Amino acid sequence: MNQFPVEAVRKKFPALNRTQDGEPVCHFDGPAGSQVPRRVADSVSDYLLTTNSNRGAPFPLSQHSDMRLDVAHLTLADFLGTRDPGCIAFGQNMTSLTLALSRALARTWKPGDEIVVTDLDHDANVTPWVLAAEDAGATIRRIPVRLEDCTLDRDAYRELLNANTKLVALGYASNATGTINPVKEMIAEANTVGAMTFIDAVHMAPHGLIDVTDLDCDFLCCSAYKFFGPHIGVMYGKRERFESIPPYKLRPSPESLPGRWMTGTQSHEAMIGAAEAVEYLADLGDQIATTASSRREGLMAAFMAISEHERYLSGHFLQRLREFPQLRLWGIDELDRLCERVPTFSLTYPQATPAEIAKKLAKKGIYSWPGNHYALPFTEAAGLEPEGTLRIGLLHYNTIQEVDRLCDSLTEILPKV
């Protein structure tokens, strides 16, 4: 029986009290951006009202701001599994951070070098590398997706790796199909040929514990607005990589880490909010496992409980989907493989477009997302353009009752579309 304290969790998120035509709204739009607990909004407000100052001045307000921002680096280092806060850089979002890194790395590539991307990724982990490779005269290689279960073709990946491979860009979890890629094993395989690895962990961050030290990746990016924080991106880089690769930066900006990879004045309030989102998750873990003695242990406990709750929701949703034989689920649908996916589901229906179904659900206060979800490499490979899929995304604040309401609404909607 599921013991996750979902009702207590929901009370922390004011947006979950939203109603439409007198009925509660069901948020299945989390993959596009999660809702935030009140404490995150309060932390952003508190920074702006009490600590708002630029970095590096000799007066107390700036020094207090610097201290709070240093704590934010420490907090996100805990979140991503590194002891080195200098390896944590903030930026506008994952896309901007990836474009900046790819531009810097391109200066180290030459014709004949090869860059490996996948057909299962968000385009933010494909196009930046394609553009950078074009600038350097390098060659792009693609890992194909196995459409029968929307997993990567591991054999094809191994065949792509060679002495010319300079970078492998992998998604931790697909924001379209929910597939969790075996990134640790794929990183190890890339290491055997001396290739650097970049992991897009945006879609994994709200669902599972990230450990960059255990993964042994060179770079990893995520976005706080996907894990219950404000709109800001976070990038981890191994210290030796961040120190040796010359970034595109202004002359007065610091050479020391992490400043040399944080272009311009940052959104300080968003950095504070991102750290508070991590604290929210750690405190959730502390409440579930009272033996947690550190922030990292609290995060471990939280994600163990979150994963269990989300598998419970996923299993129920997959069983109910059997009521709709004409709905196609793109991705893993076996109940004994729930550990290989996060609760993000892409659906297509032969008699209606995803946009038509999403609009009808929206009229019932059920928020879902139609389109390619910026996972254009996947929707192109699957022949799903231009309509894409109907994406249903579950997070830890969703309930079994909401899943049933969604499925009951589909029963009403689909025959009438």
XYZ file of C-alpha atoms in Angstrom:
417
model
C 0.000 0.000 0.000
C 1.271 3.464 -0.891
C 2.249 5.368 2.281
C 3.535 8.564 0.686
C 2.192 11.675 2.532
C 0.766 13.201 -0.627
C -1.959 15.254 1.061
C 0.578 16.851 3.409
C 2.802 17.568 0.412
C -0.018 19.172 -1.548
C -0.733 21.621 1.271
C 2.710 23.122 0.706
C 1.875 24.081 -2.916
C -0.613 26.977 -3.096
C -1.141 26.522 -6.846
C -2.676 23.116 -6.211
C -5.645 24.911 -4.651
C -6.550 26.349 -8.057
C -10.078 25.609 -9.264
C -11.832 25.872 -12.607
C -15.610 26.002 -12.845
C -15.756 24.998 -9.203
C -13.582 21.896 -9.637
C -9.947 21.414 -8.599
C -7.429 21.677 -11.402
C -5.370 18.577 -12.147
C -1.779 19.432 -13.021
C -0.353 16.894 -15.450
C 1.818 19.603 -17.008
C 4.807 19.109 -14.694
C 7.281 18.139 -17.444
C 6.909 21.654 -18.831
C 7.434 23.169 -15.389
C 6.471 22.131 -11.874
C 4.527 24.097 -9.311
C 6.465 25.482 -6.329
C 6.003 25.176 -2.573
C 5.228 28.418 -0.776
C 8.621 28.445 0.941
C 10.368 28.783 -2.427
C 8.354 31.868 -3.339
C 8.929 33.262 0.150
C 12.689 32.793 -0.179
C 12.738 34.658 -3.493
C 10.699 37.482 -1.990
C 12.861 37.607 1.128
C 16.054 37.917 -0.890
C 14.665 40.748 -3.019
C 13.270 42.614 -0.014
C 16.114 42.152 2.469
C 19.338 41.116 0.714
C 19.201 42.508 -2.823
C 22.717 43.536 -3.814
C 25.337 42.842 -6.429
C 28.426 40.761 -5.703
C 31.771 41.788 -4.321
C 31.211 45.151 -2.628
C 32.836 45.990 0.751
C 29.579 46.933 2.475
C 27.548 44.546 4.681
C 24.528 44.120 2.405
C 26.666 42.870 -0.477
C 28.655 40.644 1.859
C 25.459 39.125 3.241
C 24.190 38.548 -0.284
C 27.480 36.881 -1.245
C 27.193 34.600 1.751
C 23.681 33.513 0.809
C 24.720 32.883 -2.787
C 27.700 30.810 -1.632
C 25.276 28.709 0.402
C 23.187 28.243 -2.757
C 26.234 26.762 -4.501
C 26.793 24.419 -1.562
C 23.146 23.387 -1.558
C 23.045 22.593 -5.278
C 26.343 20.716 -4.920
C 24.598 18.488 -2.381
C 21.661 18.106 -4.744
C 23.857 16.912 -7.604
C 26.225 14.806 -5.522
C 29.506 16.717 -5.487
C 31.454 18.069 -2.527
C 32.887 20.924 -4.594
C 30.576 23.971 -4.792
C 32.982 25.541 -7.272
C 31.792 22.961 -9.790
C 28.248 24.390 -9.737
C 27.457 27.182 -12.194
C 24.108 28.926 -12.539
C 22.666 30.369 -15.718
C 19.441 31.475 -17.355
C 18.347 27.910 -18.154
C 19.736 24.571 -19.317
C 19.506 25.597 -22.975
C 21.552 28.767 -22.501
C 24.150 26.965 -20.414
C 24.469 24.208 -23.008
C 24.805 26.658 -25.876
C 27.578 28.493 -23.992
C 29.443 25.295 -23.162
C 29.092 23.909 -26.678
C 30.493 27.135 -28.121
C 33.508 26.900 -25.826
C 34.112 23.228 -26.548
C 33.859 23.781 -30.295
C 37.119 25.750 -30.120
C 38.851 22.513 -29.062
C 37.423 20.405 -31.937
C 38.667 20.000 -35.493
C 37.613 18.277 -38.728
C 37.548 14.523 -38.209
C 36.366 14.776 -34.602
C 33.020 13.151 -33.844
C 30.220 14.231 -31.485
C 27.548 11.728 -30.440
C 23.954 12.785 -29.746
C 20.722 10.793 -29.510
C 17.345 10.651 -31.229
C 15.585 10.488 -27.854
C 16.693 13.827 -26.448
C 15.230 17.246 -25.921
C 16.540 19.435 -28.721
C 18.524 21.479 -26.171
C 20.864 18.498 -25.934
C 21.131 18.068 -29.704
C 21.077 21.331 -31.655
C 23.739 23.110 -29.530
C 26.144 20.283 -30.320
C 25.126 20.170 -33.978
C 25.792 23.905 -34.345
C 29.092 23.649 -32.483
C 30.188 20.719 -34.632
C 29.343 22.665 -37.780
C 31.494 25.576 -36.576
C 34.430 23.251 -35.917
C 34.019 21.052 -38.969
C 33.364 18.050 -36.720
C 30.926 15.234 -37.519
C 27.673 14.476 -35.700
C 26.795 10.841 -34.986
C 23.340 9.858 -33.724
C 22.255 7.036 -31.446
C 18.956 5.727 -32.859
C 15.889 5.084 -30.744
C 14.159 1.691 -30.652
C 10.569 2.738 -31.291
C 9.045 -0.475 -29.929
C 9.788 0.693 -26.373
C 11.454 4.090 -26.951
C 14.841 3.110 -25.585
C 18.242 3.846 -27.071
C 19.938 1.298 -29.297
C 22.885 0.384 -27.088
C 24.552 -1.802 -29.715
C 24.485 1.036 -32.212
C 25.962 3.335 -29.567
C 28.896 1.052 -28.923
C 29.604 0.866 -32.633
C 29.683 4.659 -32.846
C 32.383 5.062 -30.200
C 35.946 5.331 -31.462
C 39.161 7.277 -30.954
C 37.680 10.260 -32.817
C 34.729 10.613 -30.415
C 35.233 13.833 -28.454
C 31.892 14.221 -26.707
C 28.818 12.109 -25.975
C 25.643 14.054 -25.096
C 23.019 11.949 -23.343
C 19.654 12.602 -21.744
C 19.212 11.089 -18.293
C 15.459 10.716 -18.803
C 13.319 11.514 -21.823
C 10.921 14.407 -21.368
C 8.716 12.878 -24.084
C 8.537 9.153 -23.313
C 9.778 8.964 -19.721
C 12.566 6.528 -20.610
C 15.437 6.487 -18.105
C 18.619 5.930 -20.059
C 21.421 3.787 -18.551
C 23.696 6.803 -18.436
C 26.180 5.443 -15.917
C 27.004 2.477 -18.153
C 27.041 4.662 -21.276
C 29.378 7.166 -19.607
C 31.745 4.334 -18.688
C 31.718 3.185 -22.317
C 32.483 6.718 -23.512
C 35.351 6.929 -21.045
C 37.019 3.912 -22.649
C 37.636 5.953 -25.814
C 38.541 9.145 -23.958
C 35.358 11.034 -24.831
C 33.876 13.676 -22.580
C 30.240 13.249 -21.490
C 27.452 15.778 -21.081
C 24.231 14.725 -19.329
C 20.922 16.542 -19.681
C 19.316 15.758 -16.324
C 16.490 18.292 -16.586
C 13.777 15.671 -16.712
C 15.377 13.339 -14.169
C 15.867 15.970 -11.469
C 12.310 15.955 -10.002
C 12.050 12.173 -10.085
C 15.309 10.611 -8.922
C 18.507 11.259 -6.990
C 21.386 12.535 -9.120
C 24.978 11.669 -8.205
C 27.524 13.195 -10.565
C 30.387 11.643 -8.629
C 28.995 8.150 -9.062
C 28.085 8.799 -12.700
C 31.582 10.140 -13.424
C 30.204 12.504 -16.084
C 32.185 15.551 -17.179
C 29.176 17.872 -17.298
C 25.536 17.733 -16.209
C 22.740 20.271 -16.506
C 19.299 20.651 -14.965
C 16.713 23.399 -14.473
C 15.269 24.357 -11.107
C 11.832 25.137 -12.474
C 11.414 21.438 -13.194
C 12.203 20.435 -9.581
C 9.882 22.833 -7.747
C 12.032 25.945 -7.969
C 12.167 29.170 -10.012
C 13.287 29.619 -13.611
C 17.062 29.129 -13.530
C 19.513 26.592 -14.926
C 22.263 24.724 -13.082
C 25.372 23.178 -14.614
C 27.909 20.864 -12.999
C 31.365 20.445 -14.488
C 34.351 18.526 -13.239
C 36.817 21.005 -11.785
C 39.553 20.033 -14.225
C 37.171 20.640 -17.139
C 35.863 23.953 -15.852
C 39.404 25.158 -15.185
C 40.997 24.021 -18.443
C 38.355 24.895 -21.051
C 38.392 28.614 -21.931
C 34.846 30.015 -21.686
C 33.437 32.926 -23.614
C 33.523 35.573 -20.895
C 34.144 39.267 -20.263
C 37.610 40.455 -19.245
C 36.635 41.776 -15.782
C 34.745 38.614 -14.827
C 36.595 36.210 -12.548
C 38.931 33.449 -13.637
C 38.201 31.478 -10.489
C 35.407 28.940 -10.213
C 32.509 29.071 -10.473
C 32.498 32.685 -11.672
C 34.321 32.072 -14.945
C 31.327 30.008 -16.167
C 28.587 32.333 -14.880
C 28.198 34.949 -17.606
C 27.087 38.367 -16.390
C 25.053 39.226 -13.325
C 22.940 36.266 -12.325
C 19.366 36.108 -11.063
C 20.384 36.047 -7.417
C 16.825 35.634 -6.231
C 16.394 32.586 -8.489
C 19.609 31.072 -7.123
C 18.198 31.464 -3.623
C 14.894 29.959 -4.751
C 16.634 26.984 -6.364
C 18.463 26.279 -3.127
C 15.185 26.513 -1.217
C 13.623 23.959 -3.561
C 16.442 21.581 -2.647
C 15.869 22.302 1.040
C 12.191 21.521 0.566
C 13.080 18.107 -0.855
C 15.654 17.436 1.867
C 13.146 18.361 4.573
C 10.602 16.042 2.969
C 13.158 13.269 3.290
C 13.825 14.188 6.904
C 10.118 13.881 7.671
C 9.902 10.490 5.981
C 13.165 9.063 7.364
C 13.901 10.738 10.691
C 17.372 9.172 10.789
C 18.672 11.456 8.009
C 21.668 13.319 9.421
C 22.581 15.558 6.490
C 20.999 17.381 3.571
C 22.223 14.707 1.183
C 20.751 11.916 3.305
C 17.474 13.800 3.419
C 17.505 14.023 -0.373
C 18.206 10.312 -0.643
C 15.229 9.513 1.587
C 12.991 11.941 -0.281
C 13.734 10.497 -3.690
C 13.322 6.932 -2.483
C 9.819 7.848 -1.299
C 9.059 9.954 -4.383
C 10.108 7.131 -6.707
C 7.916 4.638 -4.869
C 4.905 6.967 -4.989
C 5.419 7.737 -8.667
C 5.720 4.040 -9.534
C 2.430 3.481 -7.713
C 0.777 6.204 -9.797
C 2.408 4.943 -12.995
C 1.278 1.383 -12.452
C -2.286 2.495 -11.891
C -2.246 4.742 -14.957
C -0.823 1.998 -17.185
C -3.495 -0.417 -16.013
C -6.229 2.107 -16.749
C -4.776 2.804 -20.186
C -5.768 -0.729 -21.124
C -9.330 0.589 -21.232
C -8.356 2.573 -24.357
C -7.045 0.112 -26.960
C -6.848 2.812 -29.633
C -4.594 5.048 -27.545
C -0.936 4.377 -28.337
C 1.568 4.795 -25.554
C 5.035 5.670 -26.811
C 7.431 4.056 -24.380
C 7.754 1.357 -21.766
C 4.376 -0.047 -20.748
C 5.311 -3.194 -18.792
C 4.530 -2.995 -15.095
C 7.686 -4.930 -14.247
C 9.815 -2.260 -15.984
C 8.594 0.793 -14.080
C 12.099 1.331 -12.702
C 13.213 2.052 -16.282
C 10.948 5.085 -16.707
C 9.702 8.184 -14.964
C 5.943 8.947 -14.894
C 5.861 10.885 -18.158
C 3.618 9.402 -20.831
C 3.265 10.284 -24.509
C 0.032 9.225 -26.190
C -1.423 9.363 -29.688
C -4.944 8.612 -30.875
C -5.856 7.909 -34.516
C -9.126 9.859 -34.518
C -7.891 13.121 -32.983
C -4.747 15.200 -32.693
C -3.002 15.694 -29.352
C -3.990 19.370 -29.443
C -7.690 18.511 -29.860
C -7.611 16.113 -26.907
C -5.610 18.518 -24.726
C -8.120 21.307 -25.373
C -11.027 19.102 -24.343
C -9.188 18.014 -21.203
C -8.352 21.637 -20.407
C -12.054 22.506 -20.471
C -12.455 19.945 -17.688
C -9.643 21.480 -15.629
C -7.149 18.758 -16.568
C -3.903 20.280 -17.747
C -1.836 18.266 -20.217
C 0.519 19.216 -23.018
C 0.296 18.600 -26.781
C 3.101 18.910 -29.326
C 6.705 17.835 -29.670
C 7.704 19.060 -26.179
C 10.975 20.291 -27.726
C 11.889 16.611 -28.050
C 11.994 17.187 -31.794
C 14.675 14.534 -32.451
C 12.282 11.916 -31.060
C 9.087 13.114 -32.742
C 10.929 13.290 -36.063
C 12.390 9.795 -35.637
C 8.958 8.433 -34.699
C 7.179 10.154 -37.589
C 5.023 12.172 -35.215
C 5.469 15.609 -36.721
C 3.766 18.008 -36.857
C 1.190 17.048 -34.219
C 3.529 15.355 -31.734
C 1.975 13.594 -28.762
C -0.342 14.212 -25.837
C 1.957 14.288 -22.810
C 0.717 13.345 -19.362
C 3.279 14.106 -16.674
C 2.982 13.041 -13.042
C 4.926 14.463 -10.128
C 5.070 13.578 -6.463
C 2.185 15.919 -5.648
C -0.218 14.104 -7.968
C -2.752 11.647 -6.573
C -4.409 8.417 -7.581
C -7.731 10.273 -7.614
C -6.375 12.688 -10.219
C -5.219 9.788 -12.373
C -8.699 8.290 -12.207
C -10.281 11.635 -13.039
C -8.047 11.895 -16.101
C -8.927 8.414 -17.302
C -12.628 8.907 -16.642
C -12.464 12.132 -18.648
C -10.749 10.342 -21.522
C -13.607 7.852 -21.510
C -16.018 10.746 -22.015
C -13.890 12.639 -24.526
C -12.363 10.144 -26.942
C -15.500 8.656 -28.542
C -16.890 12.149 -29.109
C -13.871 13.859 -30.616
